[in-house]
mmCIF file of C-alpha atoms in Angstrom:
data_model
loop_
_atom_site.group_PDB
_atom_site.id
_atom_site.type_symbol
_atom_site.label_atom_id
_atom_site.label_comp_id
_atom_site.label_asym_id
_atom_site.label_seq_id
_atom_site.Cartn_x
_atom_site.Cartn_y
_atom_site.Cartn_z
ATOM 1 C CA MET A 1027 88.123 87.375 -27.303
ATOM 2 C CA PRO A 1028 85.653 86.763 -24.766
ATOM 3 C CA MET A 1029 86.377 87.767 -21.416
ATOM 4 C CA LYS A 1030 88.204 85.222 -19.029
ATOM 5 C CA LEU A 1031 87.153 84.430 -15.669
ATOM 6 C CA SER A 1032 89.834 83.809 -12.845
ATOM 7 C CA LEU A 1033 88.643 82.397 -8.950
ATOM 8 C CA SER A 1034 92.273 83.887 -8.192
ATOM 9 C CA GLY A 1035 93.054 79.943 -7.765
ATOM 10 C CA LEU A 1036 90.026 78.714 -6.490
ATOM 11 C CA SER A 1037 88.444 75.879 -8.769
ATOM 12 C CA GLN A 1038 84.637 76.030 -9.814
ATOM 13 C CA GLN A 1039 83.816 73.493 -7.447
ATOM 14 C CA GLN A 1040 86.107 74.496 -4.471
ATOM 15 C CA PHE A 1041 83.890 78.290 -4.726
ATOM 16 C CA LEU A 1042 80.371 76.513 -4.468
ATOM 17 C CA GLU A 1043 81.915 74.919 -1.435
ATOM 18 C CA GLN A 1044 83.278 77.571 0.604
ATOM 19 C CA TYR A 1045 81.161 80.697 -0.671
ATOM 20 C CA TRP A 1046 78.653 80.185 -2.725
ATOM 21 C CA HIS A 1047 75.450 81.030 -0.882
ATOM 22 C CA LYS A 1048 78.075 81.659 2.823
ATOM 23 C CA LYS A 1049 80.491 83.782 2.626
ATOM 24 C CA PRO A 1050 81.363 87.500 0.456
ATOM 25 C CA LEU A 1051 84.483 86.966 -1.372
ATOM 26 C CA LEU A 1052 86.613 89.340 -3.055
ATOM 27 C CA ILE A 1053 88.667 88.236 -5.887
ATOM 28 C CA ARG A 1054 91.288 90.809 -7.736
ATOM 29 C CA ASN A 1055 91.936 90.694 -10.902
ATOM 30 C CA ALA A 1056 89.260 88.612 -11.877
ATOM 31 C CA PHE A 1057 88.887 89.939 -15.638
ATOM 32 C CA SER A 1058 92.305 90.667 -16.536
ATOM 33 C CA ASP A 1059 90.983 91.370 -19.929
ATOM 34 C CA PHE A 1060 87.835 93.048 -19.120
ATOM 35 C CA GLU A 1061 86.826 95.520 -21.964
ATOM 36 C CA LEU A 1062 84.199 97.585 -21.324
ATOM 37 C CA PRO A 1063 81.054 96.160 -23.782
ATOM 38 C CA LEU A 1064 79.627 99.807 -24.175
ATOM 39 C CA SER A 1065 80.329 103.448 -23.551
ATOM 40 C CA PRO A 1066 78.764 105.565 -20.319
ATOM 41 C CA ASP A 1067 76.376 107.306 -23.518
ATOM 42 C CA GLU A 1068 75.556 104.640 -24.981
ATOM 43 C CA LEU A 1069 74.054 103.100 -21.899
ATOM 44 C CA ALA A 1070 72.680 107.061 -20.998
ATOM 45 C CA GLY A 1071 71.330 106.354 -23.882
ATOM 46 C CA MET A 1072 69.431 102.920 -22.911
ATOM 47 C CA ALA A 1073 67.932 104.850 -20.060
ATOM 48 C CA CYS A 1074 66.159 107.072 -22.458
ATOM 49 C CA GLU A 1075 64.723 103.734 -24.426
ATOM 50 C CA GLU A 1076 61.229 103.069 -23.510
ATOM 51 C CA MET A 1077 61.415 99.288 -23.327
ATOM 52 C CA VAL A 1078 64.744 99.747 -21.194
ATOM 53 C CA GLU A 1079 63.875 99.295 -17.226
ATOM 54 C CA SER A 1080 66.084 102.601 -15.942
ATOM 55 C CA ARG A 1081 66.589 104.150 -12.779
ATOM 56 C CA ILE A 1082 68.569 107.472 -11.045
ATOM 57 C CA VAL A 1083 69.268 107.261 -7.508
ATOM 58 C CA LEU A 1084 70.585 110.519 -6.096
ATOM 59 C CA HIS A 1085 71.646 110.691 -2.506
ATOM 60 C CA GLN A 1086 71.924 114.513 -0.647
ATOM 61 C CA PRO A 1087 74.620 113.525 1.861
ATOM 62 C CA GLU A 1088 73.971 117.055 4.210
ATOM 63 C CA GLN A 1089 70.172 116.508 4.884
ATOM 64 C CA ASP A 1090 71.193 112.099 4.772
ATOM 65 C CA THR A 1091 67.844 111.967 2.001
ATOM 66 C CA TRP A 1092 67.628 110.176 -1.040
ATOM 67 C CA GLN A 1093 65.578 110.880 -4.462
ATOM 68 C CA LEU A 1094 64.711 107.934 -7.152
ATOM 69 C CA LYS A 1095 63.814 108.885 -10.249
ATOM 70 C CA GLN A 1096 62.455 106.415 -12.214
ATOM 71 C CA GLY A 1097 63.360 106.039 -16.248
ATOM 72 C CA PRO A 1098 62.357 106.192 -19.752
ATOM 73 C CA PHE A 1099 64.411 109.573 -19.441
ATOM 74 C CA GLU A 1100 64.443 112.603 -21.475
ATOM 75 C CA GLU A 1101 68.356 113.258 -22.958
ATOM 76 C CA SER A 1102 68.301 116.549 -20.558
ATOM 77 C CA ILE A 1103 68.044 115.113 -18.040
ATOM 78 C CA PHE A 1104 71.744 114.216 -17.233
ATOM 79 C CA ALA A 1105 72.973 117.673 -18.280
ATOM 80 C CA GLU A 1106 70.987 118.736 -15.161
ATOM 81 C CA LEU A 1107 72.219 115.967 -12.672
ATOM 82 C CA PRO A 1108 74.782 117.631 -9.855
ATOM 83 C CA GLU A 1109 77.906 116.824 -10.106
ATOM 84 C CA LYS A 1110 78.159 114.422 -7.574
ATOM 85 C CA ASN A 1111 75.956 111.410 -5.348
ATOM 86 C CA TRP A 1112 74.397 109.884 -8.069
ATOM 87 C CA SER A 1113 74.034 106.693 -9.925
ATOM 88 C CA LEU A 1114 72.229 105.954 -13.205
ATOM 89 C CA LEU A 1115 71.180 101.815 -12.975
ATOM 90 C CA VAL A 1116 70.347 99.965 -15.956
ATOM 91 C CA GLN A 1117 68.979 96.794 -15.958
ATOM 92 C CA ALA A 1118 69.150 93.636 -18.088
ATOM 93 C CA VAL A 1119 71.492 95.203 -20.124
ATOM 94 C CA ASP A 1120 72.379 91.915 -21.750
ATOM 95 C CA HIS A 1121 68.951 91.547 -23.210
ATOM 96 C CA TRP A 1122 70.309 94.879 -24.992
ATOM 97 C CA VAL A 1123 73.945 94.401 -25.865
ATOM 98 C CA PRO A 1124 75.536 91.114 -27.293
ATOM 99 C CA GLU A 1125 78.429 91.361 -25.686
ATOM 100 C CA ALA A 1126 77.213 91.897 -22.665
ATOM 101 C CA ALA A 1127 75.330 88.583 -22.770
ATOM 102 C CA GLU A 1128 78.708 86.384 -23.381
ATOM 103 C CA LEU A 1129 80.209 87.718 -19.758
ATOM 104 C CA LEU A 1130 77.162 85.820 -18.658
ATOM 105 C CA GLU A 1131 78.888 82.827 -20.177
ATOM 106 C CA GLN A 1132 81.832 82.885 -17.833
ATOM 107 C CA PHE A 1133 79.092 81.816 -15.181
ATOM 108 C CA ASN A 1134 78.145 78.999 -15.996
ATOM 109 C CA PHE A 1135 78.799 77.258 -13.382
ATOM 110 C CA ILE A 1136 75.856 78.032 -11.705
ATOM 111 C CA PRO A 1137 72.735 76.928 -13.250
ATOM 112 C CA ARG A 1138 71.474 79.126 -16.027
ATOM 113 C CA TRP A 1139 68.339 79.504 -15.035
ATOM 114 C CA ARG A 1140 69.346 80.914 -11.689
ATOM 115 C CA ILE A 1141 70.748 84.063 -13.454
ATOM 116 C CA ASP A 1142 68.294 86.936 -13.393
ATOM 117 C CA ASP A 1143 69.881 89.782 -15.575
ATOM 118 C CA LEU A 1144 73.134 91.916 -15.394
ATOM 119 C CA MET A 1145 72.522 95.156 -14.063
ATOM 120 C CA VAL A 1146 75.283 98.083 -14.975
ATOM 121 C CA SER A 1147 75.792 101.025 -12.933
ATOM 122 C CA TYR A 1148 77.112 104.451 -14.243
ATOM 123 C CA SER A 1149 78.041 107.241 -10.750
ATOM 124 C CA VAL A 1150 80.043 110.244 -10.780
ATOM 125 C CA VAL A 1151 81.724 110.928 -7.270
ATOM 126 C CA GLY A 1152 79.937 109.907 -4.087
ATOM 127 C CA GLY A 1153 77.343 108.453 -6.098
ATOM 128 C CA GLY A 1154 75.896 104.672 -4.887
ATOM 129 C CA VAL A 1155 72.437 103.071 -3.287
ATOM 130 C CA GLY A 1156 72.988 103.494 -0.126
ATOM 131 C CA PRO A 1157 73.633 100.801 2.758
ATOM 132 C CA HIS A 1158 70.775 97.871 1.862
ATOM 133 C CA TYR A 1159 70.941 94.446 1.440
ATOM 134 C CA ASP A 1160 69.607 91.717 -1.279
ATOM 135 C CA ASN A 1161 67.480 88.880 -1.266
ATOM 136 C CA TYR A 1162 69.270 86.933 -3.831
ATOM 137 C CA ASP A 1163 73.666 86.645 -4.620
ATOM 138 C CA VAL A 1164 75.349 88.914 -6.623
ATOM 139 C CA PHE A 1165 78.928 89.629 -8.296
ATOM 140 C CA LEU A 1166 80.427 92.950 -8.299
ATOM 141 C CA ILE A 1167 82.201 93.574 -11.427
ATOM 142 C CA GLN A 1168 83.934 96.842 -10.833
ATOM 143 C CA GLY A 1169 83.857 97.687 -14.990
ATOM 144 C CA SER A 1170 85.714 101.340 -15.127
ATOM 145 C CA GLY A 1171 86.904 103.322 -12.320
ATOM 146 C CA SER A 1172 86.998 102.908 -9.142
ATOM 147 C CA ARG A 1173 84.649 102.580 -6.264
ATOM 148 C CA ARG A 1174 84.849 101.447 -2.339
ATOM 149 C CA TRP A 1175 82.275 98.790 -1.104
ATOM 150 C CA GLU A 1176 82.050 98.999 2.311
ATOM 151 C CA PHE A 1177 79.979 95.533 3.396
ATOM 152 C CA GLY A 1178 79.563 92.989 6.419
ATOM 153 C CA GLY A 1179 76.374 91.684 8.995
ATOM 154 C CA ILE A 1180 72.855 89.644 7.943
ATOM 155 C CA TYR A 1181 70.203 91.477 7.516
ATOM 156 C CA GLY A 1182 66.378 90.514 6.512
ATOM 157 C CA GLU A 1183 62.708 91.790 6.738
ATOM 158 C CA ASP A 1184 62.890 92.340 10.250
ATOM 159 C CA SER A 1185 65.785 94.668 10.210
ATOM 160 C CA PRO A 1186 65.010 98.879 10.447
ATOM 161 C CA ARG A 1187 64.945 100.651 7.505
ATOM 162 C CA LYS A 1188 65.379 104.385 7.216
ATOM 163 C CA PRO A 1189 61.706 105.889 7.222
ATOM 164 C CA ASN A 1190 60.218 107.589 4.219
ATOM 165 C CA MET A 1191 62.877 106.833 1.676
ATOM 166 C CA PRO A 1192 62.327 105.922 -2.201
ATOM 167 C CA VAL A 1193 64.793 103.188 -2.002
ATOM 168 C CA MET A 1194 66.401 100.741 0.763
ATOM 169 C CA ILE A 1195 68.049 102.459 3.008
ATOM 170 C CA LEU A 1196 69.641 100.678 6.477
ATOM 171 C CA PRO A 1197 69.952 103.242 9.343
ATOM 172 C CA GLU A 1198 72.089 100.930 11.718
ATOM 173 C CA TRP A 1199 73.987 99.494 9.580
ATOM 174 C CA LYS A 1200 77.794 98.829 10.388
ATOM 175 C CA ALA A 1201 80.354 97.759 8.241
ATOM 176 C CA GLU A 1202 82.970 95.166 9.157
ATOM 177 C CA GLN A 1203 84.540 94.809 6.099
ATOM 178 C CA SER A 1204 86.036 97.795 3.525
ATOM 179 C CA VAL A 1205 87.721 97.344 0.080
ATOM 180 C CA VAL A 1206 88.520 99.847 -3.115
ATOM 181 C CA LEU A 1207 87.569 97.798 -6.215
ATOM 182 C CA GLN A 1208 89.427 98.762 -9.454
ATOM 183 C CA PRO A 1209 88.383 97.577 -12.831
ATOM 184 C CA GLY A 1210 88.707 93.775 -13.257
ATOM 185 C CA ASP A 1211 87.904 93.236 -9.876
ATOM 186 C CA MET A 1212 84.831 91.103 -8.303
ATOM 187 C CA LEU A 1213 83.143 90.787 -5.286
ATOM 188 C CA TYR A 1214 80.647 88.221 -4.799
ATOM 189 C CA LEU A 1215 77.550 88.785 -2.228
ATOM 190 C CA PRO A 1216 75.562 86.241 -1.079
ATOM 191 C CA PRO A 1217 71.939 86.960 -0.234
ATOM 192 C CA GLY A 1218 71.118 89.187 3.169
ATOM 193 C CA VAL A 1219 74.672 90.316 3.611
ATOM 194 C CA GLY A 1220 74.540 94.762 3.555
ATOM 195 C CA HIS A 1221 76.778 96.105 1.166
ATOM 196 C CA SER A 1222 77.447 99.563 0.298
ATOM 197 C CA GLY A 1223 79.216 101.230 -2.726
ATOM 198 C CA VAL A 1224 80.349 104.954 -3.405
ATOM 199 C CA SER A 1225 82.366 105.861 -6.132
ATOM 200 C CA LEU A 1226 85.806 107.243 -5.784
ATOM 201 C CA GLU A 1227 85.700 108.696 -9.437
ATOM 202 C CA ASP A 1228 83.594 110.226 -12.403
ATOM 203 C CA GLY A 1229 82.370 106.540 -15.177
ATOM 204 C CA SER A 1230 82.747 104.558 -12.130
ATOM 205 C CA THR A 1231 80.942 101.809 -13.599
ATOM 206 C CA THR A 1232 79.595 98.291 -12.024
ATOM 207 C CA TRP A 1233 78.651 95.233 -13.950
ATOM 208 C CA SER A 1234 76.143 93.861 -11.285
ATOM 209 C CA ILE A 1235 74.883 89.906 -12.185
ATOM 210 C CA GLY A 1236 72.109 89.016 -9.741
ATOM 211 C CA PHE A 1237 70.681 85.816 -9.226
ATOM 212 C CA ARG A 1238 67.012 84.804 -9.373
ATOM 213 C CA ALA A 1239 65.869 83.326 -5.758
ATOM 214 C CA PRO A 1240 61.863 82.760 -6.226
ATOM 215 C CA SER A 1241 60.523 83.522 -2.689
ATOM 216 C CA VAL A 1242 58.950 80.167 -0.589
ATOM 217 C CA ASN A 1243 55.301 82.323 -1.113
ATOM 218 C CA GLU A 1244 55.884 82.407 -5.033
ATOM 219 C CA ILE A 1245 56.766 78.496 -5.123
ATOM 220 C CA LEU A 1246 54.022 77.394 -3.594
ATOM 221 C CA HIS A 1247 51.451 80.033 -4.917
ATOM 222 C CA GLY A 1248 53.167 79.084 -8.551
ATOM 223 C CA PHE A 1249 52.649 75.458 -7.947
ATOM 224 C CA THR A 1250 49.119 74.866 -6.599
ATOM 225 C CA ASP A 1251 47.582 77.818 -9.101
ATOM 226 C CA PHE A 1252 49.194 75.448 -11.895
ATOM 227 C CA ILE A 1253 47.748 72.077 -10.021
ATOM 228 C CA GLY A 1254 44.784 73.923 -9.597
ATOM 229 C CA GLU A 1255 44.346 74.739 -13.757
ATOM 230 C CA GLN A 1256 44.646 71.077 -14.589
ATOM 231 C CA LEU A 1257 42.263 69.707 -11.668
ATOM 232 C CA LYS A 1258 38.654 68.456 -12.541
ATOM 233 C CA SER A 1259 35.438 69.775 -10.352
ATOM 234 C CA GLU A 1260 34.794 66.059 -9.048
ATOM 235 C CA GLN A 1261 38.216 66.031 -7.673
ATOM 236 C CA ARG A 1262 37.160 66.784 -4.045
ATOM 237 C CA TYR A 1263 37.217 65.834 -0.439
ATOM 238 C CA ALA A 1264 35.944 62.354 0.208
ATOM 239 C CA ASP A 1265 35.697 60.503 3.455
ATOM 240 C CA ALA A 1266 34.195 57.052 2.593
ATOM 241 C CA ASP A 1267 36.002 55.188 5.829
ATOM 242 C CA LEU A 1268 34.308 58.078 7.940
ATOM 243 C CA THR A 1269 33.557 56.950 11.759
ATOM 244 C CA LEU A 1270 30.744 57.718 14.332
ATOM 245 C CA GLN A 1271 33.047 61.016 16.250
ATOM 246 C CA THR A 1272 32.180 61.923 20.363
ATOM 247 C CA ASN A 1273 32.153 65.766 18.938
ATOM 248 C CA SER A 1274 30.713 66.633 15.780
ATOM 249 C CA GLY A 1275 32.752 70.419 16.653
ATOM 250 C CA GLN A 1276 35.743 68.777 16.227
ATOM 251 C CA ILE A 1277 37.942 68.049 13.289
ATOM 252 C CA THR A 1278 39.820 64.942 13.739
ATOM 253 C CA ASP A 1279 43.454 63.633 13.353
ATOM 254 C CA GLU A 1280 41.857 61.199 10.840
ATOM 255 C CA ALA A 1281 40.309 64.518 8.394
ATOM 256 C CA LEU A 1282 43.714 66.452 8.680
ATOM 257 C CA ASP A 1283 45.192 62.549 7.279
ATOM 258 C CA ARG A 1284 42.569 63.004 4.101
ATOM 259 C CA VAL A 1285 43.161 66.443 3.859
ATOM 260 C CA GLN A 1286 47.409 65.736 3.933
ATOM 261 C CA LYS A 1287 47.078 63.589 1.808
ATOM 262 C CA ILE A 1288 45.191 65.216 -0.939
ATOM 263 C CA ILE A 1289 47.937 67.679 -1.338
ATOM 264 C CA LEU A 1290 51.005 65.389 -0.375
ATOM 265 C CA ASP A 1291 49.632 63.249 -3.581
ATOM 266 C CA GLN A 1292 49.920 66.213 -6.061
ATOM 267 C CA VAL A 1293 52.787 67.130 -4.326
ATOM 268 C CA ASN A 1294 54.681 64.446 -5.048
ATOM 269 C CA ASP A 1295 54.108 64.029 -8.234
ATOM 270 C CA ARG A 1296 57.676 64.693 -9.564
ATOM 271 C CA GLU A 1297 56.349 65.564 -13.415
ATOM 272 C CA LYS A 1298 54.195 67.538 -12.402
ATOM 273 C CA LEU A 1299 56.690 69.081 -10.427
ATOM 274 C CA ALA A 1300 59.257 69.578 -12.994
ATOM 275 C CA GLN A 1301 57.117 70.447 -15.790
ATOM 276 C CA TRP A 1302 55.940 73.732 -13.409
ATOM 277 C CA PHE A 1303 59.275 74.451 -12.096
ATOM 278 C CA GLY A 1304 60.473 74.216 -15.845
ATOM 279 C CA GLU A 1305 57.802 76.548 -17.230
ATOM 280 C CA PHE A 1306 58.286 79.078 -14.096
ATOM 281 C CA VAL A 1307 61.773 80.138 -14.051
ATOM 282 C CA THR A 1308 61.866 80.311 -17.966
ATOM 283 C CA GLU A 1309 59.131 82.691 -18.006
ATOM 284 C CA PRO A 1310 61.159 85.776 -19.458
ATOM 285 C CA LYS A 1311 62.227 88.535 -17.665
ATOM 286 C CA TYR A 1312 59.532 91.614 -19.503
ATOM 287 C CA SER A 1313 56.372 90.218 -20.967
ATOM 288 C CA GLU A 1314 57.023 91.187 -24.405
ATOM 289 C CA ILE A 1315 60.623 90.508 -26.430
ATOM 290 C CA THR A 1316 62.110 91.586 -29.461
ATOM 291 C CA ALA A 1317 62.689 88.655 -31.680
ATOM 292 C CA GLU A 1318 62.779 89.050 -35.534
ATOM 293 C CA SER A 1319 61.182 86.450 -37.725
ATOM 294 C CA ASP A 1320 63.395 84.073 -39.636
ATOM 295 C CA ASP A 1321 61.514 82.003 -42.594
ATOM 296 C CA GLN A 1322 64.372 81.040 -44.413
ATOM 297 C CA SER A 1323 65.830 77.288 -43.300
ATOM 298 C CA CYS A 1324 68.953 77.431 -41.852
ATOM 299 C CA GLY A 1325 71.663 74.846 -43.380
ATOM 300 C CA SER A 1326 74.034 72.224 -41.303
ATOM 301 C CA GLY A 1327 77.443 74.282 -40.743
ATOM 302 C CA GLU A 1328 75.961 77.635 -39.490
ATOM 303 C CA VAL A 1329 76.116 79.220 -36.725
ATOM 304 C CA VAL A 1330 73.402 80.424 -34.326
ATOM 305 C CA ARG A 1331 72.988 82.122 -30.852
ATOM 306 C CA ARG A 1332 69.742 82.129 -28.544
ATOM 307 C CA ASN A 1333 68.012 85.647 -28.694
ATOM 308 C CA GLU A 1334 69.612 87.464 -25.554
ATOM 309 C CA GLN A 1335 65.930 88.118 -23.903
ATOM 310 C CA VAL A 1336 65.089 83.648 -24.341
ATOM 311 C CA ARG A 1337 65.185 82.153 -21.180
ATOM 312 C CA ILE A 1338 65.802 77.910 -21.869
ATOM 313 C CA ALA A 1339 66.076 75.071 -19.130
ATOM 314 C CA TYR A 1340 65.629 71.249 -19.715
ATOM 315 C CA THR A 1341 64.528 68.866 -17.933
ATOM 316 C CA GLU A 1342 65.588 65.172 -19.232
ATOM 317 C CA ASN A 1343 63.733 61.288 -18.212
ATOM 318 C CA THR A 1344 64.690 57.992 -19.964
ATOM 319 C CA ALA A 1345 62.840 58.715 -23.512
ATOM 320 C CA THR A 1346 62.090 62.748 -23.981
ATOM 321 C CA LEU A 1347 63.349 65.681 -22.908
ATOM 322 C CA ASN A 1348 61.111 68.182 -21.976
ATOM 323 C CA LEU A 1349 62.397 71.577 -23.735
ATOM 324 C CA PHE A 1350 61.456 74.678 -21.474
ATOM 325 C CA ILE A 1351 61.672 77.943 -23.028
ATOM 326 C CA ASN A 1352 60.192 81.042 -22.562
ATOM 327 C CA GLY A 1353 57.612 79.522 -19.948
ATOM 328 C CA GLU A 1354 56.635 77.127 -22.856
ATOM 329 C CA LEU A 1355 57.371 73.110 -22.758
ATOM 330 C CA LYS A 1356 57.761 71.429 -26.066
ATOM 331 C CA ILE A 1357 59.022 67.691 -25.674
ATOM 332 C CA ILE A 1358 62.072 66.300 -28.159
ATOM 333 C CA GLN A 1359 62.532 62.354 -28.078
ATOM 334 C CA ALA A 1360 65.786 61.811 -26.155
ATOM 335 C CA ASP A 1361 68.781 60.171 -27.781
ATOM 336 C CA SER A 1362 67.658 62.847 -31.014
ATOM 337 C CA GLN A 1363 70.241 64.972 -32.582
ATOM 338 C CA SER A 1364 67.405 67.789 -31.157
ATOM 339 C CA ALA A 1365 67.903 66.754 -27.744
ATOM 340 C CA ASN A 1366 71.482 67.437 -27.963
ATOM 341 C CA PHE A 1367 70.937 70.511 -30.052
ATOM 342 C CA VAL A 1368 68.684 71.303 -27.268
ATOM 343 C CA LYS A 1369 71.622 70.766 -24.220
ATOM 344 C CA ASN A 1370 73.939 72.667 -26.295
ATOM 345 C CA LEU A 1371 71.428 76.136 -26.297
ATOM 346 C CA ALA A 1372 70.345 75.545 -22.951
ATOM 347 C CA SER A 1373 74.072 76.201 -21.525
ATOM 348 C CA GLN A 1374 75.480 77.727 -24.612
ATOM 349 C CA ILE A 1375 74.559 81.455 -26.252
ATOM 350 C CA GLU A 1376 75.922 80.369 -29.451
ATOM 351 C CA LEU A 1377 76.661 77.044 -31.288
ATOM 352 C CA THR A 1378 77.121 75.679 -34.448
ATOM 353 C CA LEU A 1379 74.476 73.499 -36.330
ATOM 354 C CA PRO A 1380 76.057 70.005 -37.327
ATOM 355 C CA GLN A 1381 77.649 68.801 -40.727
ATOM 356 C CA SER A 1382 74.700 66.422 -41.096
ATOM 357 C CA ILE A 1383 70.925 67.817 -39.507
ATOM 358 C CA ASP A 1384 68.591 64.894 -40.031
ATOM 359 C CA SER A 1385 64.667 66.656 -40.471
ATOM 360 C CA ASP A 1386 63.477 66.468 -36.427
ATOM 361 C CA LEU A 1387 66.667 69.148 -35.672
ATOM 362 C CA GLN A 1388 65.963 70.965 -39.035
ATOM 363 C CA GLN A 1389 62.027 71.514 -38.424
ATOM 364 C CA LEU A 1390 63.195 72.603 -34.674
ATOM 365 C CA VAL A 1391 66.149 75.136 -35.738
ATOM 366 C CA ASP A 1392 63.760 76.114 -38.318
ATOM 367 C CA GLN A 1393 61.294 76.683 -35.964
ATOM 368 C CA LEU A 1394 62.701 78.590 -33.518
ATOM 369 C CA LEU A 1395 64.406 80.969 -36.107
ATOM 370 C CA LYS A 1396 60.894 81.980 -37.216
ATOM 371 C CA SER A 1397 59.796 82.632 -34.111
ATOM 372 C CA GLY A 1398 63.109 84.768 -33.448
ATOM 373 C CA LEU A 1399 63.852 82.527 -30.460
ATOM 374 C CA ILE A 1400 67.447 82.139 -32.441
ATOM 375 C CA TYR A 1401 69.236 83.810 -35.188
ATOM 376 C CA ARG A 1402 72.288 83.222 -37.469
ATOM 377 C CA ILE A 1403 74.964 85.391 -36.993
#
């Protein structure tokens, strides 16, 4: 049975209105039935795999210095680590562990394309990554053991950082609140909030759901690159309405108006914006995904599951539904079996095919199976 999220009396809408992107929230017993989808040994094994992103952060309290080791690791490293003050962090556990991916289904009240990944940290006594802030929203779920979280204050790029450290450390940070999380408890933190978590016992695990927040720089560069690839070289600045000006060295308001119109004409093209953004937010986290091809046609009533490494979203207009899957666009007729299938696939990790499948849906499902973007269970 899948784990069930409780927002401690809040409705999903109340959480979004009162807390999301606004202020921290501690939820005791958010998952009363939390079960670890993988053991510490399995997590350590993942950190030894070439395709898995992992790191170990060590703290030397006497000198207040930090050390960072990047994976993949040899198994022998875990026997060489000190007894205290270190953490193992493994990114994108949801990509590799289906049961971990199911945890993300409890957060479907937030747009799916906003989710980045599920990171799991394992810590011994004193383990943590130091006082820092993130540029994104995060849910911190205590999986096992206990951890003290201190948090408070808003920080950004201009905030002082401890120099010559391999990880971001806020040297002048002062906690405003302190809480101890037990298994099943959850702490939500919006972007910029300073925080630090320290394990109170060996075997403490935190399951961190981080959300994508593209920078304005990424958005502008991404969209302009997308537009630039579509424009023809003969599309240029033009001034057939040019009038005589007093000083030829002046850039006039009329010239700026022409340039601004060129830019706004592209930005205001909603169709182009939707295509670029759909492709942009569904680009896979890692360039290579693990996918097994299935050439056997899928039958009605069968259960299929989205590849855990795949990102899917869609936009919709009157005539068509635009499916974005791992950064690529596929156009589907609206008000069709295929459109309904795509909508469900974008929001659910697992679904059952209709008892009666038309030829278009059959072709779509078989294509997704063959490419390994979905698989049967």
